[in-house]
Coordinates of C-alpha atoms in Angstrom, one line a residue:
Chain A
M1 CA -61.7 -28.7 -15.1
T2 CA -60.2 -31.3 -12.8
R3 CA -58.0 -34.0 -14.3
P4 CA -60.4 -36.5 -15.9
D5 CA -60.6 -40.2 -15.3
A6 CA -59.6 -40.6 -19.0
C7 CA -56.1 -39.4 -18.0
K8 CA -53.8 -41.8 -16.2
P9 CA -50.1 -41.6 -15.6
V10 CA -47.7 -43.3 -18.1
A11 CA -44.3 -44.5 -17.0
L12 CA -41.7 -42.1 -18.3
S13 CA -39.7 -45.0 -19.7
R14 CA -42.6 -45.8 -22.0
S15 CA -43.7 -42.3 -22.8
Y16 CA -41.8 -42.2 -26.1
R17 CA -44.4 -44.7 -27.4
L18 CA -47.0 -42.0 -27.4
L19 CA -45.1 -40.2 -30.1
N20 CA -43.1 -43.0 -31.8
H21 CA -45.6 -43.6 -34.6
G22 CA -45.4 -40.0 -35.8
P23 CA -48.8 -38.6 -34.8
V24 CA -50.0 -35.0 -35.1
T25 CA -49.6 -33.1 -31.8
L26 CA -51.3 -30.1 -30.2
V27 CA -48.7 -27.9 -28.5
T28 CA -50.1 -26.1 -25.4
S29 CA -48.3 -23.5 -23.4
A30 CA -48.8 -20.8 -20.8
H31 CA -46.9 -17.8 -19.4
E32 CA -47.8 -14.9 -17.2
G33 CA -51.5 -15.3 -17.5
R34 CA -51.6 -16.0 -21.2
R35 CA -52.0 -19.5 -22.8
N36 CA -52.2 -20.9 -26.3
I37 CA -52.5 -24.0 -28.4
M38 CA -51.1 -24.7 -31.9
S39 CA -51.0 -27.9 -34.0
A40 CA -47.6 -29.4 -34.9
S41 CA -46.7 -32.3 -37.0
W42 CA -43.0 -31.8 -36.7
A43 CA -42.5 -33.4 -33.3
M44 CA -40.6 -36.7 -32.5
P45 CA -38.9 -38.5 -29.7
L46 CA -35.2 -37.6 -29.2
D47 CA -34.2 -40.1 -26.5
F48 CA -35.6 -42.9 -24.3
D49 CA -34.2 -42.3 -20.8
P50 CA -34.6 -39.7 -19.7
P51 CA -37.3 -39.3 -22.4
K52 CA -36.7 -36.3 -24.6
V53 CA -38.5 -34.8 -27.6
A54 CA -37.8 -32.4 -30.5
V55 CA -40.4 -30.1 -31.9
V56 CA -40.4 -27.3 -34.5
I57 CA -42.0 -24.0 -33.2
D58 CA -41.9 -21.2 -35.7
K59 CA -40.5 -17.9 -34.5
N60 CA -43.6 -16.0 -35.6
T61 CA -45.9 -18.0 -33.4
F62 CA -47.4 -16.8 -30.1
T63 CA -46.7 -20.2 -28.7
R64 CA -43.0 -19.5 -29.2
E65 CA -43.2 -16.5 -26.9
L66 CA -45.0 -18.5 -24.2
I67 CA -42.5 -21.4 -24.4
E68 CA -39.5 -19.1 -24.3
G69 CA -41.0 -17.3 -21.4
S70 CA -42.0 -20.3 -19.3
G71 CA -39.6 -23.0 -20.5
R72 CA -42.5 -25.4 -20.6
F73 CA -44.9 -26.9 -23.1
A74 CA -47.1 -29.9 -23.5
L75 CA -47.5 -32.2 -26.5
N76 CA -51.1 -33.4 -26.6
I77 CA -51.9 -36.3 -28.9
P78 CA -55.3 -35.7 -30.4
T79 CA -57.7 -38.3 -31.8
R80 CA -59.8 -38.2 -35.0
A81 CA -62.7 -36.9 -33.0
L82 CA -60.7 -33.7 -32.6
A83 CA -59.5 -33.4 -36.2
Q84 CA -61.6 -30.3 -37.1
R85 CA -60.3 -28.4 -34.1
V86 CA -56.7 -29.6 -34.7
L87 CA -56.9 -28.0 -38.2
A88 CA -58.4 -24.9 -36.7
A89 CA -55.7 -24.7 -34.1
G90 CA -53.1 -24.6 -36.9
S91 CA -54.9 -21.9 -38.9
S92 CA -55.1 -18.9 -36.6
S93 CA -52.9 -17.1 -34.0
G94 CA -53.6 -17.0 -30.3
R95 CA -51.8 -13.7 -29.9
E96 CA -55.0 -11.5 -29.9
S97 CA -57.4 -13.8 -28.2
D98 CA -57.7 -17.0 -26.2
K99 CA -57.6 -19.6 -28.9
L100 CA -58.2 -22.5 -26.5
A101 CA -61.5 -20.9 -25.4
E102 CA -62.5 -19.8 -28.9
L103 CA -62.1 -23.2 -30.4
G104 CA -63.9 -24.8 -27.5
F105 CA -61.1 -26.9 -26.1
E106 CA -61.6 -28.0 -22.5
V107 CA -58.4 -28.1 -20.5
F108 CA -57.1 -29.5 -17.2
E109 CA -53.8 -29.5 -15.4
G110 CA -51.4 -32.4 -15.1
S111 CA -48.3 -32.1 -12.9
T112 CA -47.0 -28.7 -14.2
A113 CA -48.9 -25.9 -12.6
G114 CA -50.6 -23.7 -15.1
L115 CA -49.8 -25.8 -18.1
P116 CA -53.1 -26.6 -19.9
L117 CA -53.7 -30.2 -21.2
V118 CA -56.4 -30.7 -23.7
A119 CA -59.3 -32.9 -22.7
G120 CA -60.3 -35.7 -25.1
C121 CA -56.8 -36.4 -26.3
A122 CA -55.3 -39.9 -26.3
G123 CA -52.1 -38.9 -24.5
W124 CA -50.1 -36.0 -23.1
L125 CA -46.4 -35.3 -22.6
E126 CA -45.4 -32.4 -20.3
C127 CA -42.0 -31.1 -21.3
R128 CA -39.3 -28.8 -20.0
I129 CA -37.1 -27.2 -22.7
L130 CA -33.4 -27.9 -22.8
P131 CA -31.0 -24.9 -23.0
E132 CA -30.4 -25.0 -26.7
V133 CA -30.9 -21.3 -27.5
A134 CA -28.7 -21.3 -30.6
L135 CA -30.7 -24.2 -32.1
Q136 CA -34.0 -22.5 -31.3
A137 CA -32.7 -19.3 -33.0
R138 CA -31.2 -21.0 -36.1
H139 CA -33.7 -23.7 -36.8
D140 CA -36.9 -23.0 -34.7
L141 CA -36.1 -26.4 -33.1
F142 CA -36.9 -27.0 -29.4
L143 CA -35.4 -29.9 -27.5
A144 CA -37.1 -30.8 -24.3
E145 CA -37.2 -33.4 -21.5
V146 CA -40.5 -35.1 -20.8
V147 CA -41.2 -34.6 -17.1
A148 CA -44.6 -36.2 -17.0
A149 CA -46.7 -38.4 -19.3
W150 CA -50.4 -39.4 -19.3
A151 CA -52.8 -41.3 -21.5
D152 CA -56.4 -42.3 -21.8
P153 CA -56.3 -45.9 -20.6
A154 CA -59.1 -46.8 -23.0
I155 CA -56.8 -45.9 -25.9
F156 CA -53.2 -46.5 -24.6
A157 CA -52.4 -48.9 -21.7
E158 CA -49.4 -51.0 -20.7
G159 CA -47.3 -49.2 -23.3
R160 CA -49.6 -50.2 -26.2
W161 CA -52.2 -48.5 -28.3
H162 CA -55.7 -50.0 -28.3
F163 CA -57.9 -48.0 -30.7
G164 CA -61.5 -48.9 -29.9
D165 CA -63.1 -47.3 -32.9
E166 CA -62.3 -44.8 -35.7
S167 CA -62.9 -41.8 -33.6
Q168 CA -60.2 -42.8 -31.1
R169 CA -57.4 -43.2 -33.7
T170 CA -54.6 -40.7 -33.7
L171 CA -53.8 -38.4 -36.7
H172 CA -51.1 -38.0 -39.2
Y173 CA -51.1 -34.7 -41.2
I174 CA -50.6 -34.6 -44.9
A175 CA -51.2 -31.0 -46.1
G176 CA -54.1 -28.7 -47.0
G177 CA -56.6 -30.0 -44.4
A178 CA -56.0 -33.7 -45.2
F179 CA -55.1 -36.2 -42.6
F180 CA -54.4 -39.9 -42.4
A181 CA -55.9 -41.8 -39.4
T182 CA -53.5 -44.2 -37.8
G183 CA -54.2 -47.5 -39.6
D184 CA -54.1 -51.2 -38.7
A185 CA -51.5 -52.6 -36.3
F186 CA -49.6 -55.7 -37.3
E187 CA -46.6 -57.6 -35.9
I188 CA -43.6 -59.1 -37.7
Chain B
M1 CA -29.3 -51.5 -60.7
T2 CA -30.3 -48.5 -62.8
R3 CA -32.8 -46.0 -61.4
P4 CA -36.2 -47.8 -61.8
D5 CA -39.3 -46.4 -63.6
A6 CA -40.9 -46.5 -60.1
C7 CA -38.7 -43.6 -59.1
K8 CA -39.6 -40.2 -60.4
P9 CA -38.4 -36.7 -59.2
V10 CA -40.4 -34.9 -56.6
A11 CA -40.2 -31.1 -56.5
L12 CA -38.1 -30.0 -53.5
S13 CA -40.9 -27.7 -52.4
R14 CA -43.2 -30.7 -51.9
S15 CA -40.6 -33.1 -50.6
Y16 CA -41.6 -32.5 -47.0
R17 CA -44.8 -34.3 -47.7
L18 CA -43.0 -37.6 -48.0
L19 CA -42.2 -37.3 -44.3
N20 CA -44.9 -35.1 -43.0
H21 CA -47.2 -37.9 -41.8
G22 CA -44.5 -39.5 -39.6
P23 CA -43.6 -42.7 -41.4
V24 CA -40.7 -45.1 -40.6
T25 CA -37.6 -44.4 -42.6
L26 CA -34.6 -46.5 -43.8
V27 CA -31.4 -44.5 -43.5
T28 CA -28.9 -45.4 -46.1
S29 CA -25.3 -44.1 -46.3
A30 CA -22.0 -44.8 -47.9
H31 CA -18.3 -43.7 -47.4
E32 CA -15.0 -44.9 -48.7
G33 CA -16.3 -48.1 -50.2
R34 CA -18.5 -49.1 -47.3
R35 CA -22.3 -48.7 -47.2
N36 CA -25.1 -49.4 -44.7
I37 CA -28.8 -49.2 -43.9
M38 CA -30.6 -48.8 -40.7
S39 CA -34.2 -48.2 -39.8
A40 CA -35.2 -45.0 -38.1
S41 CA -38.5 -43.8 -36.8
W42 CA -37.1 -40.6 -35.3
A43 CA -37.0 -38.5 -38.4
M44 CA -39.1 -35.4 -39.3
P45 CA -39.2 -32.4 -41.5
L46 CA -37.5 -29.3 -40.1
D47 CA -38.2 -26.7 -42.8
F48 CA -40.0 -26.2 -46.1
D49 CA -37.8 -24.1 -48.3
P50 CA -35.1 -25.1 -48.6
P51 CA -36.4 -28.4 -47.3
K52 CA -34.6 -29.7 -44.3
V53 CA -35.0 -32.7 -42.1
A54 CA -34.0 -33.8 -38.6
V55 CA -33.1 -37.4 -37.8
V56 CA -31.7 -39.2 -34.7
I57 CA -28.6 -41.4 -35.4
D58 CA -27.2 -43.1 -32.4
K59 CA -23.5 -42.7 -31.9
N60 CA -22.9 -46.4 -31.6
T61 CA -24.2 -47.1 -35.1
F62 CA -22.0 -47.8 -38.1
T63 CA -24.4 -45.5 -40.1
R64 CA -23.2 -42.7 -37.9
E65 CA -19.6 -43.2 -39.0
L66 CA -20.5 -43.3 -42.6
I67 CA -22.7 -40.1 -42.4
E68 CA -20.0 -38.2 -40.4
G69 CA -17.5 -39.3 -43.1
S70 CA -19.5 -38.5 -46.2
G71 CA -21.8 -35.8 -44.9
R72 CA -24.6 -37.5 -46.8
F73 CA -27.5 -39.9 -46.2
A74 CA -30.8 -40.8 -47.7
L75 CA -34.2 -41.3 -46.0
N76 CA -36.0 -44.0 -47.9
I77 CA -39.7 -44.4 -47.1
P78 CA -40.6 -48.1 -47.1
T79 CA -43.9 -49.7 -47.7
R80 CA -45.6 -52.5 -45.8
A81 CA -44.3 -54.9 -48.4
L82 CA -40.8 -54.2 -46.9
A83 CA -41.9 -54.4 -43.2
Q84 CA -40.0 -57.5 -42.4
R85 CA -36.7 -56.2 -43.8
V86 CA -37.3 -52.8 -42.1
L87 CA -37.4 -54.6 -38.8
A88 CA -34.3 -56.6 -39.6
A89 CA -32.5 -53.5 -40.7
G90 CA -33.0 -52.1 -37.2
S91 CA -31.9 -55.3 -35.4
S92 CA -28.3 -55.8 -36.5
S93 CA -25.2 -53.8 -37.3
G94 CA -23.7 -53.3 -40.7
R95 CA -20.2 -52.8 -39.3
E96 CA -19.0 -56.4 -39.9
S97 CA -20.8 -57.2 -43.1
D98 CA -22.8 -55.6 -45.9
K99 CA -26.3 -55.4 -44.3
L100 CA -27.9 -54.2 -47.6
A101 CA -26.7 -57.3 -49.4
E102 CA -27.4 -59.6 -46.5
L103 CA -31.0 -58.5 -46.1
G104 CA -31.6 -58.7 -49.9
F105 CA -32.2 -55.0 -50.5
E106 CA -31.7 -53.9 -54.1
V107 CA -30.3 -50.4 -54.4
F108 CA -29.8 -47.8 -57.1
E109 CA -28.4 -44.3 -57.3
G110 CA -30.3 -41.1 -57.4
S111 CA -28.4 -37.8 -57.9
T112 CA -25.8 -38.3 -55.2
A113 CA -22.9 -40.4 -56.5
G114 CA -22.4 -43.6 -54.4
L115 CA -25.4 -43.0 -52.1
P116 CA -27.6 -46.1 -52.2
L117 CA -31.4 -45.7 -52.5
V118 CA -33.5 -48.8 -51.7
A119 CA -35.7 -50.2 -54.5
G120 CA -39.3 -50.8 -53.7
C121 CA -39.7 -47.8 -51.4
A122 CA -42.5 -45.2 -51.8
G123 CA -40.2 -42.2 -51.6
W124 CA -36.6 -41.1 -51.2
L125 CA -34.9 -38.0 -49.8
E126 CA -31.2 -37.4 -50.5
C127 CA -29.8 -35.3 -47.8
R128 CA -26.6 -33.3 -47.0
I129 CA -25.9 -32.7 -43.3
L130 CA -25.7 -29.2 -41.9
P131 CA -22.7 -28.3 -39.8
E132 CA -24.2 -28.8 -36.4
V133 CA -21.4 -30.8 -34.8
A134 CA -22.3 -29.9 -31.2
L135 CA -25.8 -31.0 -31.7
Q136 CA -24.7 -34.3 -33.1
A137 CA -22.4 -34.9 -30.2
R138 CA -24.8 -33.9 -27.5
H139 CA -28.1 -35.4 -28.8
D140 CA -27.3 -37.7 -31.7
L141 CA -29.4 -35.4 -33.8
F142 CA -28.5 -34.7 -37.4
L143 CA -30.0 -31.7 -39.3
A144 CA -29.7 -31.9 -43.1
E145 CA -30.9 -30.2 -46.2
V146 CA -32.8 -32.2 -48.8
V147 CA -30.9 -31.9 -52.1
A148 CA -33.0 -34.3 -54.1
A149 CA -36.4 -36.1 -53.7
W150 CA -38.0 -39.0 -55.5
A151 CA -41.2 -41.0 -55.3
D152 CA -42.9 -44.0 -56.9
P153 CA -45.6 -42.2 -59.0
A154 CA -48.0 -45.1 -58.4
I155 CA -48.0 -44.2 -54.7
F156 CA -47.1 -40.5 -54.4
A157 CA -47.8 -38.1 -57.3
E158 CA -48.6 -34.4 -57.5
G159 CA -47.7 -34.0 -53.9
R160 CA -50.3 -36.5 -52.7
W161 CA -50.2 -40.0 -51.5
H162 CA -52.3 -42.6 -53.4
F163 CA -52.0 -46.0 -51.7
G164 CA -53.3 -48.6 -54.2
D165 CA -53.4 -51.5 -51.8
E166 CA -52.3 -52.5 -48.3
S167 CA -48.8 -53.5 -49.4
Q168 CA -48.2 -50.0 -50.7
R169 CA -49.0 -48.2 -47.4
T170 CA -46.2 -46.6 -45.5
L171 CA -45.3 -47.7 -41.9
H172 CA -45.3 -46.2 -38.4
Y173 CA -43.3 -48.0 -35.8
I174 CA -44.8 -48.8 -32.4
A175 CA -42.2 -51.0 -30.5
G176 CA -41.2 -54.6 -30.2
G177 CA -41.7 -55.6 -33.9
A178 CA -45.2 -54.0 -34.1
F179 CA -46.1 -51.4 -36.7
F180 CA -49.1 -49.4 -37.8
A181 CA -49.8 -49.2 -41.5
T182 CA -50.8 -45.7 -42.6
G183 CA -54.6 -45.6 -42.4
D184 CA -57.4 -44.0 -44.3
A185 CA -57.1 -40.4 -45.6
F186 CA -59.8 -37.9 -44.9
E187 CA -60.3 -34.2 -45.4
I188 CA -61.7 -31.6 -43.1

């Protein structure tokens, strides 16, 4: 599909705010005609400018092969409306089949050719991995620079979250199929 | 103070669940008679068994000196009741004064001698840094093994969160003094 109206650019200097509150992510990747999606809770910002992220990608995953092949991945920030598919994306491998299609995810492209972004998410970070091969091997940890960022302006605009209703809230994973929705905002 | 009743051991195998949902942390540290506290949102689990964590500690912080000196730190998981002091702990340096005392934090010891744990938190992870010196230098990123874990059994028990009221909820930092409280739990 073409890039939807619900996906607008986010300034790179503010892109860390998509991940700062610790939401669940969906990691998408593609390489040599294959593509995949997996859920990941172990992702966080690493730096502001240029924006960088850190994410744990287990060495047994098909996503790992695609990321090591292409050097690219995207962190998609799903909403509660997608929670069931987020759980499913973390429960099976995409090695033998196209998990994105199987789970009914619609995807589009941002600015990285061939890298699928998941429609219906609140935000998206397109990332290029940093050459930290030893770290990847020892700890399954990938460091990456954010090269493009996007958000649904109905949910995130001017660097701030604006959850309209429960279904738009982002997710925080507990364990065993249980999540928290992002709760109420307050200021000190 | 002595270890309070509101601090009970958590099995190391479940300790990642204290951090899995992406809450704000308070990083405490001590070395050669000095101690400090700073808030940190950029912390996440890195592995299950043995449990490991990753946390970003800027090279300009006094906490960085203490951690590099002692090889230890604790991740304290504060509740909403502490939000004002969490913000304050991220807004000043402890290099010139004892920030823990200044901000009125009460502390106690867990199993690491001399390492302060903050009373009133929901959970605590005592950590020993891994020898990843190049990573620390290049990316301000510390990897560490969790050597002891604790939680307030009124809030976290049997590996699950049980927030009794709003003041017990954990925090997720947005920016500029704004937080989310951890929201409602749901299962798929």
